[in-house]
Short mmCIF file of C-alpha atoms and ligand atoms in Angstrom, two decimals:
data_model
loop_
_atom_site.label_atom_id
_atom_site.label_comp_id
_atom_site.label_asym_id
_atom_site.label_seq_id
_atom_site.Cartn_x
_atom_site.Cartn_y
_atom_site.Cartn_z
CA MET A 584 36.32 36.63 -1.08
CA VAL A 585 34.14 34.21 0.87
CA ARG A 586 34.95 30.58 -0.05
CA ALA A 587 32.01 28.59 -1.39
CA SER A 588 32.33 25.89 1.27
CA ASN A 589 32.23 28.52 4.04
CA ALA A 590 29.19 30.22 2.53
CA ILE A 591 27.41 26.83 2.33
CA ASP A 592 28.35 25.91 5.92
CA ASP A 593 27.06 29.28 7.18
CA VAL A 594 23.74 28.79 5.43
CA CYS A 595 23.38 25.21 6.74
CA GLU A 596 24.03 26.48 10.27
CA ALA A 597 21.46 29.25 9.89
CA LEU A 598 18.90 26.80 8.53
CA ASN A 599 19.42 24.42 11.45
CA ARG A 600 18.97 27.27 13.90
CA ARG A 601 15.89 28.70 12.24
CA ASN A 602 14.04 25.45 11.44
CA PRO A 603 14.49 23.22 14.50
CA GLY A 604 12.94 19.77 14.20
CA GLU A 605 12.11 20.14 10.50
CA SER A 606 14.14 17.10 9.56
CA GLU A 607 12.73 16.52 6.03
CA PHE A 608 13.22 20.15 5.07
CA LEU A 609 16.76 20.24 6.47
CA GLN A 610 17.55 16.98 4.63
CA ALA A 611 16.28 18.32 1.29
CA ALA A 612 18.08 21.65 1.69
CA GLY A 613 21.30 19.90 2.77
CA GLU A 614 21.16 17.61 -0.26
CA VAL A 615 21.04 20.58 -2.63
CA LEU A 616 23.52 22.81 -0.81
CA GLU A 617 26.20 20.14 -0.47
CA ARG A 618 26.36 19.72 -4.26
CA LEU A 619 26.82 23.41 -5.03
CA GLU A 620 30.43 23.99 -4.04
CA PRO A 621 31.95 23.48 -7.53
CA LEU A 622 29.38 25.83 -9.08
CA LEU A 623 29.82 28.54 -6.44
CA ASP A 624 33.61 28.32 -6.83
CA ARG A 625 33.13 29.22 -10.50
CA GLN A 626 30.24 31.66 -10.10
CA PRO A 627 30.70 33.20 -6.63
CA GLU A 628 28.17 35.93 -7.47
CA LEU A 629 25.44 33.29 -7.05
CA ALA A 630 26.26 33.18 -3.34
CA SER A 631 26.39 36.97 -2.91
CA HIS A 632 23.66 39.33 -1.67
CA GLY A 633 22.40 36.66 0.73
CA LEU A 634 21.12 34.67 -2.22
CA LEU A 635 21.52 31.24 -0.60
CA LEU A 636 19.72 32.36 2.55
CA ARG A 637 16.94 33.97 0.55
CA LEU A 638 16.57 30.86 -1.58
CA CYS A 639 16.20 28.63 1.48
CA GLU A 640 13.51 30.79 3.09
CA PRO A 641 10.01 30.30 1.61
CA GLU A 642 8.52 33.48 0.19
CA ARG A 643 5.27 32.75 2.05
CA GLN A 644 3.95 29.97 4.33
CA ILE A 645 0.24 29.67 4.93
CA ILE A 646 -1.29 27.47 7.65
CA PHE A 647 -5.04 27.41 8.10
CA ARG A 648 -7.94 25.69 9.84
CA VAL A 649 -10.11 23.31 7.81
CA PRO A 650 -13.31 22.45 9.68
CA TRP A 651 -15.75 19.94 8.16
CA GLN A 652 -18.60 17.63 9.16
CA ASP A 653 -18.60 13.86 8.65
CA ASP A 654 -21.64 11.86 7.54
CA ARG A 655 -22.85 11.53 11.14
CA GLY A 656 -22.70 15.28 11.70
CA GLU A 657 -19.57 15.16 13.84
CA VAL A 658 -17.20 18.11 13.40
CA HIS A 659 -13.53 17.55 12.53
CA VAL A 660 -10.72 20.08 12.34
CA ASN A 661 -7.73 19.55 10.06
CA ARG A 662 -4.73 21.71 9.32
CA GLY A 663 -4.25 23.05 5.80
CA PHE A 664 -0.91 24.21 4.37
CA ARG A 665 0.43 26.04 1.34
CA VAL A 666 4.12 26.87 1.16
CA GLU A 667 4.84 29.28 -1.69
CA PHE A 668 8.54 28.77 -1.88
CA ASN A 669 9.89 30.63 -4.86
CA SER A 670 8.40 32.63 -7.73
CA ALA A 671 11.56 33.83 -9.51
CA LEU A 672 10.74 31.77 -12.62
CA GLY A 673 6.94 32.03 -12.70
CA PRO A 674 3.76 31.65 -10.64
CA TYR A 675 3.97 29.23 -7.71
CA LYS A 676 3.26 25.70 -8.95
CA GLY A 677 3.03 22.38 -7.16
CA GLY A 678 0.64 19.76 -5.86
CA LEU A 679 -1.65 19.33 -2.86
CA ARG A 680 -1.25 16.27 -0.65
CA PHE A 681 -3.87 14.82 1.71
CA ASP A 682 -2.05 12.62 4.18
CA PRO A 683 -2.63 12.22 7.94
CA ASP A 684 1.14 12.54 8.56
CA LEU A 685 1.53 15.81 6.65
CA ASP A 686 3.24 18.56 8.61
CA LEU A 687 5.01 21.83 7.86
CA SER A 688 8.45 20.21 7.54
CA THR A 689 7.17 17.85 4.85
CA VAL A 690 5.33 20.55 2.92
CA LYS A 691 8.42 22.78 3.08
CA PHE A 692 10.73 20.08 1.78
CA LEU A 693 8.30 19.28 -1.03
CA ALA A 694 7.97 22.95 -1.99
CA PHE A 695 11.76 23.38 -1.91
CA GLU A 696 12.29 20.34 -4.17
CA GLN A 697 9.50 21.52 -6.44
CA THR A 698 11.30 24.81 -7.02
CA PHE A 699 14.32 23.07 -8.60
CA LYS A 700 12.24 20.41 -10.34
CA ASN A 701 10.12 23.06 -11.99
CA ALA A 702 13.25 24.99 -12.99
CA LEU A 703 14.59 21.85 -14.70
CA THR A 704 11.50 21.63 -16.93
CA GLY A 705 12.61 24.88 -18.58
CA LEU A 706 9.01 26.15 -18.34
CA SER A 707 7.98 29.34 -16.50
CA ILE A 708 6.88 27.96 -13.16
CA GLY A 709 7.93 28.74 -9.59
CA GLY A 710 7.76 26.23 -6.73
CA ALA A 711 5.10 25.52 -4.09
CA LYS A 712 3.39 22.66 -2.30
CA GLY A 713 0.43 22.26 -0.01
CA GLY A 714 -2.18 19.97 1.41
CA ALA A 715 -3.68 18.91 4.70
CA ASP A 716 -3.25 16.34 7.46
CA PHE A 717 -6.56 14.84 6.32
CA ASP A 718 -6.88 11.08 5.86
CA PRO A 719 -9.17 10.30 2.92
CA LYS A 720 -8.94 6.53 3.59
CA GLY A 721 -12.30 5.12 4.59
CA ARG A 722 -14.09 8.44 4.01
CA SER A 723 -17.26 8.59 1.87
CA GLU A 724 -17.44 10.66 -1.32
CA GLY A 725 -19.60 13.23 0.47
CA GLU A 726 -17.06 13.60 3.27
CA VAL A 727 -14.11 14.07 0.91
CA MET A 728 -16.11 16.57 -1.14
CA ARG A 729 -17.06 18.63 1.92
CA PHE A 730 -13.46 18.56 3.06
CA CYS A 731 -12.26 19.80 -0.35
CA GLN A 732 -14.85 22.60 -0.28
CA SER A 733 -13.83 23.76 3.18
CA PHE A 734 -10.14 23.56 2.24
CA MET A 735 -10.66 25.65 -0.91
CA THR A 736 -12.84 28.21 0.85
CA GLU A 737 -9.74 29.39 2.70
CA LEU A 738 -7.01 28.56 0.17
CA LEU A 739 -8.62 30.40 -2.75
CA ARG A 740 -7.64 33.87 -1.53
CA HIS A 741 -4.02 32.88 -2.14
CA LEU A 742 -4.50 31.39 -5.64
CA GLY A 743 -4.77 32.73 -9.17
CA GLU A 744 -3.58 31.69 -12.61
CA GLN A 745 -0.77 34.29 -12.42
CA THR A 746 -0.17 33.75 -8.69
CA ASP A 747 -0.32 30.17 -7.47
CA VAL A 748 -1.57 27.10 -9.35
CA PRO A 749 -1.98 23.87 -7.35
CA ALA A 750 -2.47 20.34 -8.71
CA GLY A 751 -2.75 16.87 -7.20
CA ASP A 752 -0.28 14.74 -5.25
CA ILE A 753 -0.74 11.84 -2.79
CA GLY A 754 -4.46 11.55 -1.91
CA VAL A 755 -5.51 14.21 -4.44
CA GLY A 756 -6.51 13.12 -7.95
CA THR A 757 -8.86 14.33 -10.68
CA ARG A 758 -11.91 13.73 -8.44
CA GLU A 759 -10.61 16.04 -5.69
CA ILE A 760 -9.34 18.63 -8.20
CA GLY A 761 -12.94 18.72 -9.54
CA TRP A 762 -14.39 19.51 -6.11
CA LEU A 763 -11.68 22.08 -5.43
CA PHE A 764 -12.23 23.75 -8.82
CA GLY A 765 -16.02 23.73 -8.34
CA GLN A 766 -15.72 25.56 -5.03
CA TYR A 767 -13.19 28.05 -6.45
CA LYS A 768 -15.54 28.79 -9.35
CA ARG A 769 -18.58 29.11 -7.12
CA ILE A 770 -17.05 31.59 -4.66
CA THR A 771 -15.08 33.71 -7.13
CA ASN A 772 -17.72 33.57 -9.89
CA ARG A 773 -14.86 33.05 -12.37
CA TYR A 774 -14.27 30.12 -14.72
CA GLU A 775 -10.52 30.48 -14.31
CA SER A 776 -9.31 27.17 -15.79
CA GLY A 777 -5.65 27.97 -15.27
CA VAL A 778 -5.95 28.16 -11.47
CA LEU A 779 -5.63 24.38 -11.01
CA THR A 780 -4.09 21.63 -13.12
CA GLY A 781 -4.87 17.94 -13.31
CA LYS A 782 -8.42 18.79 -14.30
CA GLY A 783 -10.78 16.41 -16.12
CA LEU A 784 -10.65 16.34 -19.89
CA ASN A 785 -14.06 17.93 -20.51
CA TRP A 786 -13.52 20.82 -18.09
CA GLY A 787 -10.11 22.19 -19.03
CA GLY A 788 -7.71 19.32 -18.36
CA SER A 789 -4.89 18.22 -20.65
CA PRO A 790 -4.76 14.86 -22.35
CA GLY A 791 -1.82 12.92 -20.95
CA ARG A 792 -1.62 14.73 -17.58
CA GLU A 793 -2.79 11.73 -15.57
CA GLN A 794 -0.07 9.41 -16.84
CA ALA A 795 2.65 12.07 -17.25
CA THR A 796 4.65 11.51 -14.05
CA GLY A 797 4.90 7.72 -14.44
CA GLN A 798 5.52 8.02 -18.16
CA GLY A 799 8.20 10.68 -17.60
CA VAL A 800 10.07 8.56 -15.03
CA VAL A 801 10.29 5.68 -17.48
CA LEU A 802 11.40 7.99 -20.32
CA PHE A 803 14.14 9.37 -18.07
CA LEU A 804 15.20 5.87 -17.00
CA GLN A 805 15.38 4.73 -20.63
CA ARG A 806 17.49 7.72 -21.63
CA MET A 807 19.81 7.22 -18.64
CA LEU A 808 20.31 3.54 -19.48
CA GLU A 809 20.97 4.36 -23.14
CA HIS A 810 23.49 6.99 -22.06
CA ALA A 811 25.30 4.27 -20.07
CA GLY A 812 25.27 1.95 -23.13
CA SER A 813 22.50 -0.25 -21.71
CA SER A 814 18.75 -0.67 -22.13
CA ALA A 815 15.59 -1.56 -20.19
CA GLU A 816 14.08 -4.16 -22.49
CA GLY A 817 13.73 -7.68 -21.09
CA ARG A 818 14.71 -6.66 -17.56
CA THR A 819 12.87 -7.15 -14.25
CA ALA A 820 11.73 -4.24 -12.10
CA VAL A 821 10.05 -3.45 -8.80
CA VAL A 822 7.93 -0.33 -8.38
CA SER A 823 6.99 0.74 -4.86
CA GLY A 824 3.55 2.24 -4.30
CA SER A 825 0.38 1.63 -6.28
CA GLY A 826 -0.99 5.15 -6.69
CA ASN A 827 -1.09 7.27 -9.82
CA VAL A 828 2.70 7.48 -10.37
CA ALA A 829 3.36 3.78 -9.69
CA LEU A 830 0.44 2.59 -11.80
CA HIS A 831 1.51 4.50 -14.89
CA ALA A 832 5.19 3.68 -14.42
CA ILE A 833 4.25 -0.02 -14.29
CA GLU A 834 2.16 0.36 -17.45
CA GLN A 835 4.96 2.10 -19.34
CA LEU A 836 7.58 -0.42 -18.21
CA GLY A 837 5.31 -3.21 -19.50
CA ARG A 838 5.18 -1.50 -22.91
CA LEU A 839 8.98 -1.52 -22.99
CA GLY A 840 9.13 -5.26 -22.36
CA VAL A 841 10.12 -4.93 -18.68
CA THR A 842 8.54 -7.39 -16.22
CA VAL A 843 7.42 -5.61 -13.05
CA VAL A 844 7.50 -8.30 -10.38
CA ALA A 845 6.30 -6.33 -7.33
CA CYS A 846 4.48 -3.23 -6.13
CA SER A 847 3.24 -2.15 -2.69
CA ASP A 848 0.86 -0.13 -0.53
CA SER A 849 1.05 0.88 3.12
CA ASP A 850 -0.16 -2.60 4.21
CA GLY A 851 2.43 -4.66 2.37
CA VAL A 852 3.94 -5.93 -0.86
CA VAL A 853 2.51 -7.97 -3.68
CA VAL A 854 4.95 -10.16 -5.62
CA ASP A 855 3.72 -11.32 -9.00
CA ARG A 856 6.43 -13.14 -10.95
CA ASP A 857 4.26 -13.24 -14.09
CA GLY A 858 4.35 -9.45 -14.12
CA ILE A 859 1.85 -7.08 -12.46
CA ASP A 860 -1.48 -7.07 -14.31
CA VAL A 861 -2.05 -3.34 -14.85
CA ASP A 862 -5.74 -3.62 -15.70
CA LEU A 863 -6.46 -5.50 -12.49
CA LEU A 864 -4.31 -3.09 -10.47
CA ARG A 865 -6.15 -0.11 -11.98
CA ARG A 866 -9.53 -1.63 -11.14
CA VAL A 867 -8.53 -2.42 -7.55
CA LYS A 868 -6.89 0.94 -6.85
CA GLU A 869 -8.77 3.46 -8.96
CA VAL A 870 -12.26 2.02 -9.38
CA ASP A 871 -12.75 0.05 -6.16
CA ARG A 872 -10.31 2.21 -4.10
CA ASP A 873 -9.28 -1.05 -2.42
CA ARG A 874 -6.04 -2.52 -1.00
CA LEU A 875 -3.48 -4.79 -2.69
CA THR A 876 -4.90 -7.81 -0.86
CA ALA A 877 -7.77 -7.52 -3.36
CA TYR A 878 -5.24 -7.60 -6.23
CA ALA A 879 -3.63 -10.77 -4.81
CA ALA A 880 -7.05 -12.36 -4.40
CA GLY A 881 -7.64 -11.86 -8.14
CA ARG A 882 -4.28 -13.39 -9.17
CA PRO A 883 -3.84 -16.91 -7.81
CA ARG A 884 -0.06 -16.97 -8.52
CA ALA A 885 0.61 -13.62 -6.85
CA GLU A 886 1.86 -13.56 -3.26
CA HIS A 887 0.81 -10.87 -0.75
CA ARG A 888 3.39 -10.17 1.98
CA PRO A 889 1.78 -8.16 4.79
CA GLY A 890 4.30 -5.64 6.14
CA GLY A 891 6.91 -6.92 3.63
CA ASN A 892 9.83 -4.89 2.30
CA ILE A 893 9.69 -4.41 -1.47
CA TRP A 894 13.43 -3.68 -1.74
CA ASP A 895 14.20 -7.29 -0.73
CA VAL A 896 12.58 -8.52 -3.95
CA PRO A 897 15.38 -9.19 -6.50
CA CYS A 898 15.22 -6.92 -9.57
CA GLU A 899 17.43 -5.13 -12.09
CA LEU A 900 15.53 -1.83 -12.03
CA ALA A 901 14.05 -0.18 -8.93
CA LEU A 902 11.51 2.66 -9.06
CA PRO A 903 10.55 4.11 -5.68
CA CYS A 904 7.16 5.71 -6.42
CA ALA A 905 5.53 5.82 -2.97
CA THR A 906 6.81 8.50 -0.57
CA GLN A 907 9.80 10.24 1.03
CA ASN A 908 12.55 8.27 2.78
CA GLU A 909 11.02 4.90 1.86
CA LEU A 910 14.35 3.47 0.65
CA THR A 911 17.10 3.35 3.30
CA GLY A 912 20.82 2.55 3.18
CA THR A 913 20.08 -1.06 4.20
CA ASP A 914 17.49 -1.34 1.41
CA ALA A 915 19.98 0.08 -1.09
CA LYS A 916 22.58 -2.53 -0.05
CA ALA A 917 19.99 -5.30 -0.56
CA LEU A 918 19.14 -3.96 -4.03
CA VAL A 919 22.80 -3.75 -5.05
CA ALA A 920 23.53 -7.24 -3.69
CA ASN A 921 20.58 -8.60 -5.70
CA GLY A 922 21.94 -7.16 -8.96
CA CYS A 923 19.99 -3.90 -9.33
CA ILE A 924 21.68 -1.75 -12.00
CA ALA A 925 19.50 1.37 -12.01
CA VAL A 926 17.16 3.34 -9.75
CA ALA A 927 14.74 6.04 -10.90
CA GLU A 928 12.78 8.03 -8.32
CA GLY A 929 9.09 8.56 -9.13
CA ALA A 930 8.34 9.89 -5.63
CA ASN A 931 9.90 13.01 -4.08
CA MET A 932 13.09 12.25 -2.09
CA PRO A 933 12.23 8.54 -1.58
CA SER A 934 15.89 7.56 -1.05
CA THR A 935 17.62 8.58 2.17
CA PRO A 936 21.07 10.21 1.90
CA ASP A 937 22.59 6.88 3.06
CA ALA A 938 20.85 5.05 0.22
CA VAL A 939 22.10 7.59 -2.34
CA GLY A 940 25.63 7.07 -0.96
CA VAL A 941 25.33 3.28 -1.37
CA PHE A 942 24.20 3.61 -5.00
CA GLU A 943 26.98 6.08 -5.73
CA ALA A 944 29.64 3.78 -4.25
CA ALA A 945 28.27 0.75 -6.15
CA GLY A 946 28.13 2.60 -9.48
CA THR A 947 24.35 2.04 -9.73
CA SER A 948 22.77 4.48 -12.20
CA PHE A 949 20.62 6.80 -10.09
CA ALA A 950 17.98 9.26 -11.32
CA PRO A 951 16.92 11.69 -8.55
CA GLY A 952 13.23 12.58 -8.26
CA LYS A 953 13.60 16.26 -8.99
CA ALA A 954 14.74 15.34 -12.49
CA ALA A 955 13.11 11.95 -13.11
CA ASN A 956 9.60 12.76 -11.88
CA ALA A 957 9.33 16.23 -13.45
CA GLY A 958 7.06 14.93 -16.22
CA GLY A 959 3.90 15.47 -14.16
CA VAL A 960 4.49 19.11 -13.41
CA ALA A 961 5.81 19.65 -16.96
CA VAL A 962 2.47 18.49 -18.40
CA SER A 963 0.73 20.67 -15.78
CA ALA A 964 2.59 23.62 -17.32
CA LEU A 965 1.39 22.45 -20.76
CA GLU A 966 -2.14 22.38 -19.32
CA MET A 967 -1.68 26.01 -18.20
CA GLN A 968 -0.54 26.92 -21.72
CA GLN A 969 -3.62 25.29 -23.25
CA ASN A 970 -5.90 27.04 -20.72
CA ALA A 971 -4.31 30.42 -21.48
CA MET A 972 -4.90 29.87 -25.21
CA ARG A 973 -8.36 28.31 -24.65
CA ALA A 974 -7.03 25.43 -26.74
CA SER A 975 -6.92 21.68 -26.40
CA TRP A 976 -4.06 19.68 -27.83
CA THR A 977 -4.15 16.03 -28.84
CA LEU A 978 -2.69 13.27 -26.71
CA ALA A 979 -0.05 12.62 -29.38
CA ASP A 980 0.96 16.28 -29.28
CA VAL A 981 1.28 16.32 -25.46
CA GLU A 982 3.19 13.02 -25.42
CA GLU A 983 5.64 14.29 -28.01
CA ARG A 984 6.28 17.43 -25.95
CA LEU A 985 6.66 15.39 -22.75
CA ALA A 986 9.21 13.10 -24.41
CA SER A 987 11.28 16.03 -25.61
CA ILE A 988 11.10 17.76 -22.19
CA MET A 989 12.27 14.57 -20.41
CA ASP A 990 15.12 14.12 -22.90
CA ALA A 991 16.12 17.74 -22.39
CA ILE A 992 16.09 17.38 -18.58
CA HIS A 993 18.15 14.19 -18.81
CA ASP A 994 20.66 15.77 -21.16
CA GLU A 995 20.99 18.93 -19.10
CA CYS A 996 21.65 16.91 -15.93
CA ALA A 997 24.17 14.66 -17.70
CA ARG A 998 25.93 17.63 -19.34
CA THR A 999 26.07 19.63 -16.10
CA ALA A 1000 27.52 16.65 -14.22
CA GLU A 1001 30.24 16.38 -16.88
CA GLU A 1002 30.87 20.14 -16.80
CA PHE A 1003 31.69 19.81 -13.08
CA ASP A 1004 33.80 16.65 -13.45
CA ARG A 1005 31.17 14.29 -12.06
CA PRO A 1006 30.19 12.25 -15.15
CA GLY A 1007 27.17 10.02 -14.50
CA ASP A 1008 26.32 11.84 -11.24
CA TYR A 1009 22.71 12.88 -11.91
CA VAL A 1010 22.27 14.08 -8.31
CA ALA A 1011 24.98 16.70 -8.80
CA GLY A 1012 23.79 17.46 -12.35
CA ALA A 1013 20.14 18.00 -11.32
CA ASN A 1014 20.92 20.06 -8.24
CA ILE A 1015 23.47 22.30 -9.93
CA ALA A 1016 21.41 22.82 -13.09
CA GLY A 1017 18.15 23.47 -11.20
CA PHE A 1018 19.80 25.77 -8.67
CA ARG A 1019 21.68 27.71 -11.35
CA ARG A 1020 18.47 28.50 -13.23
CA VAL A 1021 16.62 29.72 -10.11
CA ALA A 1022 19.63 31.60 -8.70
CA GLU A 1023 20.37 33.45 -11.94
CA ALA A 1024 16.75 34.62 -12.14
CA MET A 1025 16.76 35.67 -8.47
CA SER A 1026 19.93 37.59 -8.89
CA ALA A 1027 18.48 39.44 -11.91
CA LEU A 1028 15.37 40.42 -9.92
CA GLY A 1029 17.26 42.20 -7.12
CA ILE A 1030 17.09 41.71 -3.35
CA ILE A 1031 13.47 40.67 -2.93
N1 LIG B 2008 2.64 16.74 -7.30
C1 LIG B 2008 3.36 16.63 -8.53
C2 LIG B 2008 4.84 16.79 -8.29
O1 LIG B 2008 5.33 16.39 -7.26
C3 LIG B 2008 2.79 17.51 -9.62
C4 LIG B 2008 2.69 18.96 -9.31
C5 LIG B 2008 1.96 19.78 -10.37
O2 LIG B 2008 1.54 19.23 -11.38
O3 LIG B 2008 1.83 20.99 -10.13
O4 LIG B 2008 5.59 17.26 -9.11
#
C-alpha cells in the first residue's frame, strides 16, 4: 500500500511541476496537503484513484478579455478570470475580486480555499473564485458600471443558478453586483435571482449578507476563546483592512465590549486608542469612498501612520481582514511579544506559513480563514435558498442560522483536531474536516 506521506509528496511534486511560478496557489495547496497525513493513514481510500491529483486540478479555468471605455473615450483592456475549482458538493460558489494585482495564481488559490471553506459550511456549494485585474480606485461610477457590464457579457455564458453562482469580494460590493446582475438579466432575458449573491434587499438579496463575514469571524473567535476557557469581553483588538469584512468585524467586536484600537488601508494605519468609531469609518469608506486619512481628520485623538505596520500595535486579539500574506513571521513574533492571545482570519490566507508556525509554537489560539470567515459564503447559500423558494427571511432568522452554522464549523474543527490528536489545532481541524467532506463526495461520484 502507498504510504500517505509518499502520496502527499508525489502530489506536491506534480503540482510544482505543473504550476510553475504560481506561488500563492502552491502555498495554499501545500498548507492543506501537509495536514492530511493522519487522515490518509486512517482512510487510505481517500488518496486512491488519483483523488488528490484530481482535487488539486481545477475542473475549469476561464480567462477572458474585458475591453471597456473610460469617461474620456479611451479604450482599456483588462483580464477577467473565473476558476471553477470543484463541484462535488454543489454548484460552483465564490466571490469576484477587482484588484489590479489579481492574477491566475491568486484566483486559483482563492478558489481552492473556497472549496474547503464551502464544504465546512455543511451547505451544498462547490468552490470557485474569479475577478479581474481592474483597479476601481479613482474610477467614476459610469466607468465601473461599464466595466461590470463588459465583464458580465463574457462571464454569463459560464454562470447559472445550478452551475456557478458568484458574489462579491475585494472591490466588488452590492453596487457592482447590481450592475453585474442587470447585465445578466438584460442579455439572458431571465430574472434568475439565484445566479448571483450579495444582491440588494429589494431585488433578491438576503438580510444579513452584508455583515455576515465580519459577524461570522467574531462569532468564531468568541466560540474559540470560550472553548479555551477565556472570553473576548474587555479586551483590545486590532483589525487590519477597512473594507466590508473589517468594518463589520469592528462593529461586532464593539458590541462585545472589545476596544478596537487600530485598522488600516493600503496607505497606512490609523491608531485610535478610544476605539474606532464605526459610524465615521462607515461614512468615510462606504459613503465617501475615501481613505483613512479622512477618518483621522475627523477624530482629533486618532493618529494616522502612513505606511505603518498594524501588527506592531499592541493588542490581545488580532483579526487580519485585508488580504493574503499580510501577516508575516516577523509580524507574528511582534504580536506574541506584545501579549496577543488569539488570532482570527477574516481575509483568505492572510497569515504566511511562517506566521502560523510562530502562533502554533507560542500557543496563540489561531482560527484559519477557511473556517473563521465562512460566514459570508454561508449566508450567500442562505440567499440561494431564499431565491429558490421565492421567499425572504427576516434578519433575526438569518442571524440565528448564521450563529448556528459558525458554532457548528467551530465545533467540527475542534472535534476533528481532537480526533487526530491535535487538540486546539484549528488549522489541522479545518483542513482535515473540509478535505474529508469534499473527498468523500468525489470518491462517491467516480473518476470525473
Ligand atoms: N468572497 C467571499 C469569500 O471569500 C464570499 C463568497 C460568496 O459569498 O460566494 O468567502
